mmCIF file of C-alpha atoms in Angstrom:
data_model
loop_
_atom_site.group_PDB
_atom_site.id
_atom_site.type_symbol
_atom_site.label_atom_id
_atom_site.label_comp_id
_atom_site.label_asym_id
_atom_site.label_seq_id
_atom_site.Cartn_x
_atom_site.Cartn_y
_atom_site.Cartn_z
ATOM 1 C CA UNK A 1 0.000 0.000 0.000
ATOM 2 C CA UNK A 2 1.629 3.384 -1.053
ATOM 3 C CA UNK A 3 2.381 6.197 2.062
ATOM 4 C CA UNK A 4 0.838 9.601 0.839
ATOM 5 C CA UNK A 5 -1.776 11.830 -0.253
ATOM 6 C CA UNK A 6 -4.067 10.398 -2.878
ATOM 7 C CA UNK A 7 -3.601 12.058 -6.412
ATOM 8 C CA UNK A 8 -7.354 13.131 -5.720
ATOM 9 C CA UNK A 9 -6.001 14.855 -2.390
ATOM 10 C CA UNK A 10 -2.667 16.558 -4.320
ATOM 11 C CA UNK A 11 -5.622 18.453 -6.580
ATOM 12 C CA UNK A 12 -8.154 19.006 -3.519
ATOM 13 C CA UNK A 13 -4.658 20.700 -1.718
ATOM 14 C CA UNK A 14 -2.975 22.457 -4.700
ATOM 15 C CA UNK A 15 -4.533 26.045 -5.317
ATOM 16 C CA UNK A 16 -3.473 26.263 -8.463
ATOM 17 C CA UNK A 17 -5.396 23.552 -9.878
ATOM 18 C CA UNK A 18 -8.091 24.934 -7.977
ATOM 19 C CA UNK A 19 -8.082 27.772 -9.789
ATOM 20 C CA UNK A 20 -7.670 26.106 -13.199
ATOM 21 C CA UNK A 21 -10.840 24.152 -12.379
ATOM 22 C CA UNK A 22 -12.847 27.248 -11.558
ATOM 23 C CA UNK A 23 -11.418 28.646 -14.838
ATOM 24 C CA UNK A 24 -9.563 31.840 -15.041
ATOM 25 C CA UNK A 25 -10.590 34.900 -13.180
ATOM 26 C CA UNK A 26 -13.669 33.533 -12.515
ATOM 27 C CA UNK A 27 -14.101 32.530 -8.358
ATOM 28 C CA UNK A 28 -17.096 30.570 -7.440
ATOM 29 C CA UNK A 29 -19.349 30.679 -4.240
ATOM 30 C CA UNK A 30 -22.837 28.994 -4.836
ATOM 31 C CA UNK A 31 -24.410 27.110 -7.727
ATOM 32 C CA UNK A 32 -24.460 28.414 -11.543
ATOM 33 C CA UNK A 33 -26.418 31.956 -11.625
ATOM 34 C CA UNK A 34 -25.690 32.260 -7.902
ATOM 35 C CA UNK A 35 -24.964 36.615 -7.283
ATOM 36 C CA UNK A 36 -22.415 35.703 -5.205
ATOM 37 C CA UNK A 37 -19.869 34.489 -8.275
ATOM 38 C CA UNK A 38 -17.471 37.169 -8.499
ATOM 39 C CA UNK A 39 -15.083 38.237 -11.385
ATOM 40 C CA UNK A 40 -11.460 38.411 -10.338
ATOM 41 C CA UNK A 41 -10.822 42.304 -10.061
ATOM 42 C CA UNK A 42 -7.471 43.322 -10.645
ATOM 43 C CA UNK A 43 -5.429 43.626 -7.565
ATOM 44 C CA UNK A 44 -4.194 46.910 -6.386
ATOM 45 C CA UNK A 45 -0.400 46.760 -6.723
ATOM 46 C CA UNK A 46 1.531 46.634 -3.334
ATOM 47 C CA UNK A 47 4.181 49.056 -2.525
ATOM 48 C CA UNK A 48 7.569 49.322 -0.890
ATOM 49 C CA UNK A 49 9.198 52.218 0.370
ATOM 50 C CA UNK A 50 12.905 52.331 -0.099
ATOM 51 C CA UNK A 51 14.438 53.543 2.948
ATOM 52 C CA UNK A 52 14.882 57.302 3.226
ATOM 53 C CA UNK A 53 11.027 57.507 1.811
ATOM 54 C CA UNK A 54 10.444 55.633 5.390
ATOM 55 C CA UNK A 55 12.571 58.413 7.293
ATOM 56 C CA UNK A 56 10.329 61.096 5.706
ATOM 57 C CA UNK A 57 7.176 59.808 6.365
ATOM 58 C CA UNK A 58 8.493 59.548 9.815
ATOM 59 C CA UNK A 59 9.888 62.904 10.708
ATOM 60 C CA UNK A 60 7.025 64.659 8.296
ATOM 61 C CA UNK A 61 9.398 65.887 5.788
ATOM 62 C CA UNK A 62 7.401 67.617 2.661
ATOM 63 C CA UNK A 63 10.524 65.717 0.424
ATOM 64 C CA UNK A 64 7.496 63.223 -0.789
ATOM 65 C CA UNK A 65 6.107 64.529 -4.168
ATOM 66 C CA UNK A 66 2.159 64.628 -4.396
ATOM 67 C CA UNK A 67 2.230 61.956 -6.694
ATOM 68 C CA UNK A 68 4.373 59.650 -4.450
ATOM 69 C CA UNK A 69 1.992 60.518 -1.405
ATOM 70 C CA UNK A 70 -0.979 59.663 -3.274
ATOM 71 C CA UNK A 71 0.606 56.282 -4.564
ATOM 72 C CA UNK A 72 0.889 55.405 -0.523
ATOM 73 C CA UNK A 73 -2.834 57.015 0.448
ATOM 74 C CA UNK A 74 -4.571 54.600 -2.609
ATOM 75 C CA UNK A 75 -2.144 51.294 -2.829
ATOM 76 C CA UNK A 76 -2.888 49.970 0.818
ATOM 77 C CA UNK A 77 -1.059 48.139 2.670
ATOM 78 C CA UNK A 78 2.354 49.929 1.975
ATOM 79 C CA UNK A 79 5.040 47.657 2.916
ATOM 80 C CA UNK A 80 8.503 48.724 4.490
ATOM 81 C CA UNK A 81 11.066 45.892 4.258
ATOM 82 C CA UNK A 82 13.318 44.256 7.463
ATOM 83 C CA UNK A 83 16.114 45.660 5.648
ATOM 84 C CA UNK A 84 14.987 49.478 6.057
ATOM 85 C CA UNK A 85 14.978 48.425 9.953
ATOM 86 C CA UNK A 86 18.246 46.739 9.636
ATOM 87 C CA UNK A 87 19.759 49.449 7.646
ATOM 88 C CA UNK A 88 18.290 52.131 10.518
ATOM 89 C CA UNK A 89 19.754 50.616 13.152
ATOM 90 C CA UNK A 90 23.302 50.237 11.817
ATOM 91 C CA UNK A 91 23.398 53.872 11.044
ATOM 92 C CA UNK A 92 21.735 54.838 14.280
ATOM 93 C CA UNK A 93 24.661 52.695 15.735
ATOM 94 C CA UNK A 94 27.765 54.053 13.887
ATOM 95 C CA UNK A 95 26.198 57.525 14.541
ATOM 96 C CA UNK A 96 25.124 58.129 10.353
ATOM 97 C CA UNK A 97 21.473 58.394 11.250
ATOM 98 C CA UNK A 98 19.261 59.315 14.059
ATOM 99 C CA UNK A 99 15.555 57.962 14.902
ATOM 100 C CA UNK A 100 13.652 57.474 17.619
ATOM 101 C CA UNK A 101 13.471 54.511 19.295
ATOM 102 C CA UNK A 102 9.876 53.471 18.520
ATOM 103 C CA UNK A 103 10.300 54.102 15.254
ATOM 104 C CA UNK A 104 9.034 50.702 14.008
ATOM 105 C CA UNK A 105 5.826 51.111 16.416
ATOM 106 C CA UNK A 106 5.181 54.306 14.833
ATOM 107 C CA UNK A 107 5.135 52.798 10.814
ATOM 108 C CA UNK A 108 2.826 49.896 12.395
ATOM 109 C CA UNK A 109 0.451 52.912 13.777
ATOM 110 C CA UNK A 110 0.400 54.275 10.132
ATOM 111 C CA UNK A 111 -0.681 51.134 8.583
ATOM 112 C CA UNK A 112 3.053 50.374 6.755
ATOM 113 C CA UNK A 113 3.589 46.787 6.888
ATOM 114 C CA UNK A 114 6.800 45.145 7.211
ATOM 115 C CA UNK A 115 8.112 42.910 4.721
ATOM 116 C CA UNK A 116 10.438 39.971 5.800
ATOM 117 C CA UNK A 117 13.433 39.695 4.070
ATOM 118 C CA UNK A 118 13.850 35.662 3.101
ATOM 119 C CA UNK A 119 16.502 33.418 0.728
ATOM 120 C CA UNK A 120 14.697 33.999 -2.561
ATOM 121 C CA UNK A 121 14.822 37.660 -2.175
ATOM 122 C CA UNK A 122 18.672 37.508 -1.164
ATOM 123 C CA UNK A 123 19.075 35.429 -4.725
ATOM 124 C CA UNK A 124 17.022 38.039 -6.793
ATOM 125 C CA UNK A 125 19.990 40.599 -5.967
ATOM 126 C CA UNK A 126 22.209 38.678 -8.728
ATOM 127 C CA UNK A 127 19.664 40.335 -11.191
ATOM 128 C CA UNK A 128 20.799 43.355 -10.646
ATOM 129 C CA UNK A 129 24.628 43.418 -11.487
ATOM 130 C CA UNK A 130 24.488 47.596 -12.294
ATOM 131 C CA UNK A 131 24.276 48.116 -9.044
ATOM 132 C CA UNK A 132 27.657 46.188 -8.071
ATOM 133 C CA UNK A 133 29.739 48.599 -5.663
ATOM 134 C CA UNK A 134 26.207 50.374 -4.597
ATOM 135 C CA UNK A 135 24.741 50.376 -1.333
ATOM 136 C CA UNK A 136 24.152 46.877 -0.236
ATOM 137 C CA UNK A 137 21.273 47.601 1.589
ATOM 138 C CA UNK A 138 19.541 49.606 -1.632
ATOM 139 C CA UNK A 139 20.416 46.556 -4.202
ATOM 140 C CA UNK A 140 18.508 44.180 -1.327
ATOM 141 C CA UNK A 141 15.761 46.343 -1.329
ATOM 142 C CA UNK A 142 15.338 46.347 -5.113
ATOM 143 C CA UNK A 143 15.510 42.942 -5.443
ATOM 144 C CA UNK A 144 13.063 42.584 -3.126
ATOM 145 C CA UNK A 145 10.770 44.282 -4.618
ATOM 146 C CA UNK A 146 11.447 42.633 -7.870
ATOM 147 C CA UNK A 147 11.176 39.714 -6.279
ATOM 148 C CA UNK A 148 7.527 40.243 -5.020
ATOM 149 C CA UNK A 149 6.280 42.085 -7.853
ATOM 150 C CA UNK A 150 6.468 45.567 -5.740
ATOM 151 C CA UNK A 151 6.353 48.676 -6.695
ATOM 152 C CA UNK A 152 9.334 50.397 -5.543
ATOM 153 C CA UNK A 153 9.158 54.006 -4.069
ATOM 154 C CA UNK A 154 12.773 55.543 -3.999
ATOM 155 C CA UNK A 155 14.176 59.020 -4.969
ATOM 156 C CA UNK A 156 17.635 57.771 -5.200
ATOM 157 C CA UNK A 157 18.739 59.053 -8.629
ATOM 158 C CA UNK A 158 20.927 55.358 -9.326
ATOM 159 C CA UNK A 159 17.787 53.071 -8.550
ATOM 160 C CA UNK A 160 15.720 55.320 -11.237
ATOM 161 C CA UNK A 161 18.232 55.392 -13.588
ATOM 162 C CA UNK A 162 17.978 51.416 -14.091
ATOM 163 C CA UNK A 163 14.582 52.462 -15.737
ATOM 164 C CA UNK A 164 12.349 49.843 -14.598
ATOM 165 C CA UNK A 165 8.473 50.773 -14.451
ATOM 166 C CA UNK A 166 8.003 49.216 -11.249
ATOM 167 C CA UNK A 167 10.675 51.606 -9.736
ATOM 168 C CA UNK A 168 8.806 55.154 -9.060
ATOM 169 C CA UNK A 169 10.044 58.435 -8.538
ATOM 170 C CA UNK A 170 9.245 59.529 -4.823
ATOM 171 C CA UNK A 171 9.551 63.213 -5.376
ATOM 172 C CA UNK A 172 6.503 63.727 -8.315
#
């Protein structure tokens, strides 16, 4: 007797064949003709704030262009990644940077979500040899977002520069 899920119960687990069965963009709640059957709406896309865009939302700098501000008041949740906080508190600790001490509390009590930093996102930084000799921590970021399919909120002028649609001027 074989050990293991049952084909039947691979399909019955897998979401993706799931989804095929329900056919695309089409999610089903009750029987045929049922008003709850919704269309799949396109998803609002998910942002990530680079690091210094984090610093100015916290100390209330006007550095954030309209544009930017209204990309982080209509694509909820924003996301800040465990890099920013890493990146913080090294330069807080060799004295390059100064923020208060709750300053993760404070982006939780404006509804900026943190972003763990895992293995695959590490990898994705190979995709991005332009930005060898750049700051580490701005090249993570990147591929993070590239990773996730993010959009990325920076004003640094090198991250723009590698002209990428998903990376967005924060001062417009």
């Amino acid at each position: 007797m074989a050990v293991g899920p049952t084909p039947q119960a691979v399909v019955r687990l897998d979401p993706r064949a799931r989804r095929a069965r329900l056919g695309a963009g089409l999610h089903r709640r009750g029987g045929r003709g049922d008003p709850r059957d919704v269309r799949r709406r396109p998803r609002p896309r998910v942002i990530l704030l680079d690091t210094h865009v984090l610093l100015w939302l916290l100390r209330g700098e006007a550095r954030l262009g309209p544009v930017a501000q209204d990309v982080i008041d209509t694509h909820h949740p924003a996301h800040y990644s465990a890099v920013s906080s890493w990146e913080m508190t090294i330069k807080t600790m060799i004295g390059r940077l100064e923020i208060p001490l709750d300053a993760v509390e404070r982006f939780d009590e404006v509804g900026l979500r943190q972003l763990p930093f895992v293995a695959e996102h590490a990898d994705a930084m190979r995709a991005f040899p332009e930005l060898d000799g750049h700051d580490p921590f701005d090249r993570a970021l990147v591929a993070q977002a590239a990773a996730e399919g993010l959009v990325f909120l920076t004003a640094d002028r090198r991250l723009l520069a590698l002209d990428r649609p998903w990376i967005v001027d924060a001062t417009v």
